[in-house]
Short mmCIF file of C-alpha atoms and ligand atoms in Angstrom, two decimals:
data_model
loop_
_atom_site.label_atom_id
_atom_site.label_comp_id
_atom_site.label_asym_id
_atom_site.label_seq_id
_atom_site.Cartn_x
_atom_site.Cartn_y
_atom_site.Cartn_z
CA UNK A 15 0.00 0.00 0.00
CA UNK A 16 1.21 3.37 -1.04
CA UNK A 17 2.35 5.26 1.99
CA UNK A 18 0.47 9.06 1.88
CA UNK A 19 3.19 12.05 2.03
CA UNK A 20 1.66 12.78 5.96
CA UNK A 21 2.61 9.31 6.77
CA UNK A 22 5.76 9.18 5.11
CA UNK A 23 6.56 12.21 7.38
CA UNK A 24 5.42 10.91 10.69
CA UNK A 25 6.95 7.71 9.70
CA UNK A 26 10.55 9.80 9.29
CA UNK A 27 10.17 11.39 12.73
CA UNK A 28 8.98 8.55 14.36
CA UNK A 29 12.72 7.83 14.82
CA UNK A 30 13.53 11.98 16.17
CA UNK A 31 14.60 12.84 19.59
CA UNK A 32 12.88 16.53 19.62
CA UNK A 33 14.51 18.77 22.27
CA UNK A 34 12.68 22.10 24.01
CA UNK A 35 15.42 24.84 23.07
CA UNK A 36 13.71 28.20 24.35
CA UNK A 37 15.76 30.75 26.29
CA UNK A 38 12.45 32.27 27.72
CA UNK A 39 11.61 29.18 29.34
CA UNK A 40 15.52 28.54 30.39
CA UNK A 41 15.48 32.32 32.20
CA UNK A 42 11.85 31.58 33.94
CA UNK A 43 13.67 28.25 35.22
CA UNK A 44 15.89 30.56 36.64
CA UNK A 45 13.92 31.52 39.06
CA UNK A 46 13.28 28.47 41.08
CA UNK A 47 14.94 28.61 44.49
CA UNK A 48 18.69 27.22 44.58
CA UNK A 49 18.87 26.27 40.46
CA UNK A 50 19.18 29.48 39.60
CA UNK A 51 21.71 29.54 36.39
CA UNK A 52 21.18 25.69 36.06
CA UNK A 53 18.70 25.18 32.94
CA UNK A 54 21.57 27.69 30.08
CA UNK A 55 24.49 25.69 32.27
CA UNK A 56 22.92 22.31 31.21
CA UNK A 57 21.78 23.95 27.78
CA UNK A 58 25.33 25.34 27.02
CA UNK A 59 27.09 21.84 28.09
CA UNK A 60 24.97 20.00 25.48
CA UNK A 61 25.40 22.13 23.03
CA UNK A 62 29.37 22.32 23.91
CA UNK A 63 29.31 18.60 22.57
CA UNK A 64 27.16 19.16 19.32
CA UNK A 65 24.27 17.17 19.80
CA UNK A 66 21.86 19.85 19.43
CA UNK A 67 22.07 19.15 15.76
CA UNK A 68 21.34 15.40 15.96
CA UNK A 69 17.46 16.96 17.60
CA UNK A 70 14.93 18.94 16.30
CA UNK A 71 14.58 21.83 18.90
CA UNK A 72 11.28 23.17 19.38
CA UNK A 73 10.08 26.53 21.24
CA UNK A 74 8.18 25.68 23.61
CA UNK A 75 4.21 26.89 23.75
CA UNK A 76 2.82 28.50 27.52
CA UNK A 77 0.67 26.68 28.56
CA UNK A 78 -3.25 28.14 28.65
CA UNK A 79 -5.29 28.62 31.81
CA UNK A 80 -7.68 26.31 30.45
CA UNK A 81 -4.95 23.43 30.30
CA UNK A 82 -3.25 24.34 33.72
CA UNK A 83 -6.78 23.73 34.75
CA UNK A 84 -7.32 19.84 33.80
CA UNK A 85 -5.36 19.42 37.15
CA UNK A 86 -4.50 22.19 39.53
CA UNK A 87 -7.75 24.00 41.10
CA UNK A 88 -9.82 26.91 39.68
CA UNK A 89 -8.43 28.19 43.38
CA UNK A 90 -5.07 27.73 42.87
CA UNK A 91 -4.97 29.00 39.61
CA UNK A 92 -7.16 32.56 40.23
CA UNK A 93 -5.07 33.13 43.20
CA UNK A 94 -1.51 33.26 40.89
CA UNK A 95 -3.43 35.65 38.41
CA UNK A 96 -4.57 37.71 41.10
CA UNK A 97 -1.04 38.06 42.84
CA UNK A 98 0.84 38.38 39.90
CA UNK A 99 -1.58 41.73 39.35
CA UNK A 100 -1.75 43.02 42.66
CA UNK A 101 1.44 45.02 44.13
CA UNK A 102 0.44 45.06 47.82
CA UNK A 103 1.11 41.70 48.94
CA UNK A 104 0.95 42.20 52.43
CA UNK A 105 -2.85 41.59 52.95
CA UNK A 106 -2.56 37.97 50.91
CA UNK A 107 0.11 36.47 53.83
CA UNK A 108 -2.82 33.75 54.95
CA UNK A 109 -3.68 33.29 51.13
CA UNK A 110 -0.04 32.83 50.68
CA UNK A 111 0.52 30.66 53.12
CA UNK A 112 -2.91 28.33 51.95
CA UNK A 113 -1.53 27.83 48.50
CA UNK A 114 2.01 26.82 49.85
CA UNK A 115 3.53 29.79 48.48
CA UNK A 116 6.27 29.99 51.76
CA UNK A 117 9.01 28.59 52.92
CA UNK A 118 10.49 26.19 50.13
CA UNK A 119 8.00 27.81 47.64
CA UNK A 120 8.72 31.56 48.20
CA UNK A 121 6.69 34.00 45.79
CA UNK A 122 8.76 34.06 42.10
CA UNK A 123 8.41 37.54 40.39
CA UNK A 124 5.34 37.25 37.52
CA UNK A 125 4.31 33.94 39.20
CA UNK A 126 1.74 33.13 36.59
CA UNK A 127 3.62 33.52 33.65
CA UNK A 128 6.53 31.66 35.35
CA UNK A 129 3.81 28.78 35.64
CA UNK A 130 2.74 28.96 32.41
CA UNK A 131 6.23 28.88 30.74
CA UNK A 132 7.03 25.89 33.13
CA UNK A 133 3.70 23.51 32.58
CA UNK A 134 3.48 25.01 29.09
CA UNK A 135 7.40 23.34 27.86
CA UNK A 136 6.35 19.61 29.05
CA UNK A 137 2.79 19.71 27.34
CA UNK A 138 4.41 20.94 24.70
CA UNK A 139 6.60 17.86 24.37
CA UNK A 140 3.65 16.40 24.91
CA UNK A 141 1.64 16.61 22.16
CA UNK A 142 4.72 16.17 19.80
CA UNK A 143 4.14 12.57 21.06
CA UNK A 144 0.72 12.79 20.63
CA UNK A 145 0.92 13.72 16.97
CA UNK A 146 3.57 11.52 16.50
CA UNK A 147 6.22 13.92 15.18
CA UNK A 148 8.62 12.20 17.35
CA UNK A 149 9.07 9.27 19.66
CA UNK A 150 10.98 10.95 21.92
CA UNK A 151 10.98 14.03 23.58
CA UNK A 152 13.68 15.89 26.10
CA UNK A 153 12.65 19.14 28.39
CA UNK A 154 15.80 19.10 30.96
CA UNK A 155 13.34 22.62 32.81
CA UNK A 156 10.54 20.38 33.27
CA UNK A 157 10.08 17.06 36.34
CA UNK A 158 8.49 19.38 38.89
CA UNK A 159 6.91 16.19 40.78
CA UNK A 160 5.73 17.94 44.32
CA UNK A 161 3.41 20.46 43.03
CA UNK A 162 -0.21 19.66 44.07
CA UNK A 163 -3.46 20.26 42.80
CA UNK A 164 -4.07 22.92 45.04
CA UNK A 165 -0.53 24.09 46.14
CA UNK A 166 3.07 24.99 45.20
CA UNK A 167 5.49 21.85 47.39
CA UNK A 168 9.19 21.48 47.33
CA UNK A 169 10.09 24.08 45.06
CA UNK A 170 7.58 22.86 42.92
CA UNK A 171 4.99 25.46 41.63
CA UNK A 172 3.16 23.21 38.83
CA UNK A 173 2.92 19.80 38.19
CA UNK A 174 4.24 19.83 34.37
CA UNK A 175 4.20 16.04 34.71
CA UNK A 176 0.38 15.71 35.87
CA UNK A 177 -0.56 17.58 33.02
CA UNK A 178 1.68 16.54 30.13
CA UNK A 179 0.94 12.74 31.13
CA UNK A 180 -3.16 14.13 31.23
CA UNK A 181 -1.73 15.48 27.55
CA UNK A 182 -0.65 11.91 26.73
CA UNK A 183 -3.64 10.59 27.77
CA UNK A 184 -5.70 12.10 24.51
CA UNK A 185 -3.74 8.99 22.56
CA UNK A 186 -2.53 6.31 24.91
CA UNK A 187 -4.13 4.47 27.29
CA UNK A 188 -1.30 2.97 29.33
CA UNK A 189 1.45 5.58 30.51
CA UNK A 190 3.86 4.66 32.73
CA UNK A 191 5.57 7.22 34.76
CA UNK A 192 9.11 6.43 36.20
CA UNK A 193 10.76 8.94 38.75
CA UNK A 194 14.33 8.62 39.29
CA UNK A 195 14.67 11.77 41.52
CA UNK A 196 16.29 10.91 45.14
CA UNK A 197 13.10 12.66 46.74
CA UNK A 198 10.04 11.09 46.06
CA UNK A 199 7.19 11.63 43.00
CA UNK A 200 4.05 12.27 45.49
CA UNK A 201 2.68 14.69 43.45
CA UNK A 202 2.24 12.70 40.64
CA UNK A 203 1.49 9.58 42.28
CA UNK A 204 -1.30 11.47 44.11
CA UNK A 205 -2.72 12.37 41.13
CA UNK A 206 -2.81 9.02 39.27
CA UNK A 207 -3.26 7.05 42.27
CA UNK A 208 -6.80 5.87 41.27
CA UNK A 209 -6.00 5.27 37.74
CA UNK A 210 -4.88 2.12 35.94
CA UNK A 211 -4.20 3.94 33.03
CA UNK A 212 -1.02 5.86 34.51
CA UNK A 213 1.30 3.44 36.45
CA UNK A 214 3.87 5.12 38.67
CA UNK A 215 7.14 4.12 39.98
CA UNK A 216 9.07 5.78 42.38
CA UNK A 217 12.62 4.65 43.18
CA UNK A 218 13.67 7.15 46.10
CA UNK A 219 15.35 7.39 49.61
CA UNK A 220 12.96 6.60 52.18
CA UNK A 221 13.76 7.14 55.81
CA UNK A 222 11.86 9.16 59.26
CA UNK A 223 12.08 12.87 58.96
CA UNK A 224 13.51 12.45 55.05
CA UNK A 225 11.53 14.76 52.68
CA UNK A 226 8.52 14.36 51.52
CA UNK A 227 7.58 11.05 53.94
CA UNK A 228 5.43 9.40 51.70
CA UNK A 229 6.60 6.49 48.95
CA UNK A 230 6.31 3.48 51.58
CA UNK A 231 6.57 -0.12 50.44
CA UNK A 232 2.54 -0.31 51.15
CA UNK A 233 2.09 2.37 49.29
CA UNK A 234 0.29 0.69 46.09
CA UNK A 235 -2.43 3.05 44.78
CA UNK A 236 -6.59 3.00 45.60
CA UNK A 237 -9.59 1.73 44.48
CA UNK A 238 -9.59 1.10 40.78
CA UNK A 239 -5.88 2.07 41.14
CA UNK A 240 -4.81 -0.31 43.59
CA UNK A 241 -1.30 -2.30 42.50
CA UNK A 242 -0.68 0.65 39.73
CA UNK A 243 1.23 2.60 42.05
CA UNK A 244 4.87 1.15 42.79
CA UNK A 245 7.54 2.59 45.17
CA UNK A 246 10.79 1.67 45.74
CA UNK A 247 12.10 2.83 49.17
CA UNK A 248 15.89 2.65 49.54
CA UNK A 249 18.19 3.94 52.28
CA UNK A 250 21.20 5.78 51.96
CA UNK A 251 24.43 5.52 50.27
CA UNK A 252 22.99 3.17 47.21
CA UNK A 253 25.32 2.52 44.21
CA UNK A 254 24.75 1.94 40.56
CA UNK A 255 24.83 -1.64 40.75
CA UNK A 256 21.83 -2.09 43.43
CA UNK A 257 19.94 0.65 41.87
CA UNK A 258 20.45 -0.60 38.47
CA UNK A 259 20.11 -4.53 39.43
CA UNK A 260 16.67 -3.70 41.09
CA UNK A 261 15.13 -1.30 38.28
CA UNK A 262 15.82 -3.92 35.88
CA UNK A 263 13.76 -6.48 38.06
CA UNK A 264 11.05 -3.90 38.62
CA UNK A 265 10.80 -2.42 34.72
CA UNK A 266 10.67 -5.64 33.17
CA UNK A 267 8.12 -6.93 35.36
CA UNK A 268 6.14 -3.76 34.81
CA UNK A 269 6.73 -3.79 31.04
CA UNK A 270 5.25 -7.63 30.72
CA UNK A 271 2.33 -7.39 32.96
CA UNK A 272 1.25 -3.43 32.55
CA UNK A 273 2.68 -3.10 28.78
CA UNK A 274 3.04 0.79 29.05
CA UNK A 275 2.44 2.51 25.41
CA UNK A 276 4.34 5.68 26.37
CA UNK A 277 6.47 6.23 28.98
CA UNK A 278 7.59 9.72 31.07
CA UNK A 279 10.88 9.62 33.03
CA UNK A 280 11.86 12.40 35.78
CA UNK A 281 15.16 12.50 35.87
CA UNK A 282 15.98 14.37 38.68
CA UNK A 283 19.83 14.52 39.37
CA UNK A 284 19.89 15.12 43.20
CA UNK A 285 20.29 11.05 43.50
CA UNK A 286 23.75 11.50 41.70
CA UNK A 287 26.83 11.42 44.18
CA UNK A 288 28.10 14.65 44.41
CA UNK A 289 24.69 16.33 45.09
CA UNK A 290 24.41 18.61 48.18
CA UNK A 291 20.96 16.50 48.89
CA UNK A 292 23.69 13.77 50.05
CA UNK A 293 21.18 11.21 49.68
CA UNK A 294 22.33 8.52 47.22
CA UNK A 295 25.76 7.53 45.42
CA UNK A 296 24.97 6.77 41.94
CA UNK A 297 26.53 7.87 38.95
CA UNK A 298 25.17 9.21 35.43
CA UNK A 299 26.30 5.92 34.16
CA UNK A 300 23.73 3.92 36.72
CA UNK A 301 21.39 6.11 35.27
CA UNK A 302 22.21 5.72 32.08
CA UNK A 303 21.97 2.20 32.64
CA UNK A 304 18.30 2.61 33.40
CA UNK A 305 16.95 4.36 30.72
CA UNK A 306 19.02 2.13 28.04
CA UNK A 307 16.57 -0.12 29.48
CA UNK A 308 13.31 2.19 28.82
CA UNK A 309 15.02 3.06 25.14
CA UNK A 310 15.24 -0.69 24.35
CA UNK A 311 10.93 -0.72 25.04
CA UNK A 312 10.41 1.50 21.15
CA UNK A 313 7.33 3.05 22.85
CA UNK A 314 6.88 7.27 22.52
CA UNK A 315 8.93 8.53 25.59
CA UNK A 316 9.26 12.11 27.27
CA UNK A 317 12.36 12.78 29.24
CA UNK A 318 12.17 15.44 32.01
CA UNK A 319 14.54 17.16 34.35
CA UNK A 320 13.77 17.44 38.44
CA UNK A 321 16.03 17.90 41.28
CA UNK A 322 19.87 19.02 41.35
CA UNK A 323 21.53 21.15 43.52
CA UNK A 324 25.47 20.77 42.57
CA UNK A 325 24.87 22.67 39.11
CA UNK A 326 27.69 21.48 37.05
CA UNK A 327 27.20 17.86 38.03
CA UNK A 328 23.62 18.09 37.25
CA UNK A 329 24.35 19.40 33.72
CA UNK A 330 27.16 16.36 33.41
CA UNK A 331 24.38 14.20 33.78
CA UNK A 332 21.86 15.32 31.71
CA UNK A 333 24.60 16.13 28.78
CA UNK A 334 25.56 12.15 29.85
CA UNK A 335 21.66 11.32 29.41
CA UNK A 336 20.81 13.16 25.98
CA UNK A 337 23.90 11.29 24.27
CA UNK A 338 22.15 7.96 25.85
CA UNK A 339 19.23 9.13 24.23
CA UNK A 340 20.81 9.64 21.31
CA UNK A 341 22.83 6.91 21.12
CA UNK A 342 26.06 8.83 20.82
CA UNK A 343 29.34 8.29 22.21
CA UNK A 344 30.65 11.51 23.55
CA UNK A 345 34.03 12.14 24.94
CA UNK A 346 34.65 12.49 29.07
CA UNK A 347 36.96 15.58 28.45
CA UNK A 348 34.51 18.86 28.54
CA UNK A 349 35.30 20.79 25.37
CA UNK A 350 36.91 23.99 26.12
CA UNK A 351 34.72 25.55 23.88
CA UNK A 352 31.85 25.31 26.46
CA UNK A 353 30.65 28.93 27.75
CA UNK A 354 31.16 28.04 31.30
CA UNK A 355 34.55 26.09 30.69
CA UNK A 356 35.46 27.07 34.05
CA UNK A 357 32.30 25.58 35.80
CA UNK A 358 34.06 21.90 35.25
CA UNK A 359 37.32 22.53 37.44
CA UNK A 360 39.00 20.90 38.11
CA UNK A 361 38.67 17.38 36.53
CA UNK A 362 36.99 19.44 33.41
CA UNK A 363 35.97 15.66 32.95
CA UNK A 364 32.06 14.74 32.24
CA UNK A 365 32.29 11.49 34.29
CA UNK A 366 31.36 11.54 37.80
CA UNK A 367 32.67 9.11 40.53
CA UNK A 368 30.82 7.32 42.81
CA UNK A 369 31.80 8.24 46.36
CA UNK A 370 33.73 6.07 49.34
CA UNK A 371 30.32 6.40 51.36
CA UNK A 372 28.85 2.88 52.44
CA UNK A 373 25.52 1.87 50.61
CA UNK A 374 22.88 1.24 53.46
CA UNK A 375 21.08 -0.82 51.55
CA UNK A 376 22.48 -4.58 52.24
CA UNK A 377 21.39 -7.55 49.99
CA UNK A 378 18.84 -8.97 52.28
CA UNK A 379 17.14 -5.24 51.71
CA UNK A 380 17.39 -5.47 48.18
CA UNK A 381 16.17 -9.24 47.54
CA UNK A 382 13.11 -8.27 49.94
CA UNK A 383 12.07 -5.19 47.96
CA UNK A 384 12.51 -6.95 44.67
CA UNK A 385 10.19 -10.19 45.90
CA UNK A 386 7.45 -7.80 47.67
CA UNK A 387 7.40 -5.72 44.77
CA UNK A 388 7.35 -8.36 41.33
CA UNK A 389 5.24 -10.61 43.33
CA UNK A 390 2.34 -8.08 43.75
CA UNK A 391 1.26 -8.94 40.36
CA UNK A 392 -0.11 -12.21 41.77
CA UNK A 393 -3.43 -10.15 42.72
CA UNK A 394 -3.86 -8.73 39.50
O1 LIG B 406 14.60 18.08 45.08
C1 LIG B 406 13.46 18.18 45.46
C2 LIG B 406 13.00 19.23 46.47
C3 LIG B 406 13.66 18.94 47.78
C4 LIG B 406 13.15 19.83 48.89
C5 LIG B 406 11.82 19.80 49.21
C6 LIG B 406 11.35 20.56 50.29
C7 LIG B 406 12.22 21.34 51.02
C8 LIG B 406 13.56 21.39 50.70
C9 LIG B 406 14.05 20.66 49.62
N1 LIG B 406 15.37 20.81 49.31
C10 LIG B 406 16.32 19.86 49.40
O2 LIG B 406 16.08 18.72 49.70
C11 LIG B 406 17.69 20.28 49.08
C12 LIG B 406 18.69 19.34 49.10
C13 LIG B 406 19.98 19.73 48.80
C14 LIG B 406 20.30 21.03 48.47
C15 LIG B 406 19.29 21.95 48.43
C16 LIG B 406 19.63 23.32 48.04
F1 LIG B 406 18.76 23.71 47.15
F2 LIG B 406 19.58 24.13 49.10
F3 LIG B 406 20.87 23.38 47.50
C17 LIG B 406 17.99 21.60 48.74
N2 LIG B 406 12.50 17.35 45.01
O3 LIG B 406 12.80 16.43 44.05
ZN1 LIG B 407 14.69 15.83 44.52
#
């Protein structure tokens, strides 16, 4: 049968890695608490080692009221219009305070544009999947996983995630969300915890007092949801070789038994050694390790950022992830024609180390995670 010029097109970027290249969208990243500079570091690092030209780099869209609607509440989303507008904040303090805007959240200069520009660069991604232009996409500014319907959490201020996977949902009716991030996804578990159509899995550290609290062993979704939410709670210090050994066990039993037909990985780099978050010990290359795995599945995939607090290792990682993605080889030695040359001292190497720390996690840990967790699929 004669293939039609529209699906001779879609057929030729079924096989393109599209990448969100907007410098709009990198500055409003900017203003996130403690990743200020980050998104143009990690921007300028991939593009010190060519592969922008092996994507096809798209501006990315704002997102409308109407779509940051189909998840966060009417409330919510009035009350950033309103106190973008308004210049005497004083009088809001309580309102403030309601919508989480405090503390870890604090109030970001034109607040609803910033949210906007944020949700606006994963949906866009988004519905490049959806329309098939591509069968993968890459937004290293999006992965904010706390954010709640209601409220701004953990530096999150919208749930980009929620509502590009409620994007994904206009064509495919199993998504699988994996979170990678050393803090755990609640927000987006929370969202999808009643659904069997969005599968989530968590791999995160887990201990009292650790941020956010939530991500237990039991925790396995509700009502028609029940068994489609999977967490992986790990204690200190873990290396690539646990991490990797048990995501394997975990993705393959997902892939057979919940055969996902699009996937969304938050890659958050605050579980990378190195990271002021001090939580976990794994290198890009455990990472790596892990997606290789979710590359090998063919299925339309979206790629998002997250957590990472040492800047220059975060962009080493992500640089490390998009030449995964692309199947490139790249060399360990930064170029010297990167912008921020400087930022790399002084191994100027791409590789990170794993640290001398001890991984908490012994085998007898390991081995009971991986048995609780494949055998749930007994009761399905
Ligand atoms: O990374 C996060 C947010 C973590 C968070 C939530 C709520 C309150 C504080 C935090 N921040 C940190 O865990 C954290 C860890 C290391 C370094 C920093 C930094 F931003 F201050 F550098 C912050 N989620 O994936
Ligand atoms: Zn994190």
């Amino acid at each position: 049968m004669k293939m039609s010029q529209e699906a001779k097109k879609t057929k030729l970027y079924s096989s393109r890695v599209v990448y969100v290249c907007d410098l709009l969208l990198f500055k409003e990243c900017d203003k996130i608490p403690n990743i200020c500079g980050r998104a143009i570091l990690v921007h300028n690092l991939i593009r010190a080692y060519d592969l922008l030209s092996h994507m096809h780099l798209i501006p990315s869209e704002p997102a409308s009221e109407d779509i940051l609607l189909s998840f966060h509440s009417r409330n919510y989303i009035e009350f950033l219009q309103k106190v973008e507008e308004s210049s005497d904040l004083e009088n809001h303090e309580e309102d403030l305070l309601e919508f989480g805007l405090a503390y870890d959240c604090p109030l970001v200069e034109g607040i609803y544009k910033f949210v906007q520009s944020i949700a606006g660069a994963s949906i866009t991604c988004a519905q490049v999947l959806v329309d098939g232009l591509a069968r993968i996409a890459i937004n290293w500014c999006g992965g904010w996983h706390h954010a709640q319907r209601d409220e701004a959490e953990g530096f999150c201020y919208v749930n980009d995630i929620v509502l590009a996977i409620h994007k994904l949902r206009e064509k495919f009716s199993r998504i699988l969300y994996i979170d990678f991030d050393l803090h755990h996804g609640n927000g987006v578990e929370n969202a999808f915890s009643f659904s069997p159509h969005v599968m989530t899995l968590s791999l995160h550290k887990y201990e009292p007092g650790f941020y956010p609290g939530s991500g237990g062993l039991s925790d396995v979704g509700l009502g028609q949801g029940r068994y489609y939410t999977v967490n992986v709670p790990l204690k200190e210090g873990v290396r690539d070789d646990n991490y990797f050994t048990i995501f394997q066990s975990i993705a393959n039993k997902v892939w057979s038994t919940f055969c996902p037909n699009a996937v969304v990985v938050q890659c958050g780099a605050d579980c990378i050694n190195g990271d002021p978050a001090c939580g976990f010990n794994l290198t890009p290359r455990g990472i790596g390790r892990c997606i290789e795995n979710v590359l090998a599945w063919n299925v339309p995939t979206l790629f998002l950022g997250g957590g990472g607090y040492n800047l220059p290792n975060t962009a080493r990682c992500w640089t490390y992830l998009t030449s995964i993605i692309l199947g490139l080889q790249i060399t360990s030695s930064i170029p010297d024609s990167n912008l921020d040359f400087m930022c790399y001292s002084p191994d100027f190497e791409l590789d990170i180390v794993r640290g001398n720390r001890s991984d908490l996690n012994t085998a007898e840990d390991m081995k009971h995670l991986t048995e609780t967790i494949c055998s749930e699929y007994h009761h399905t």
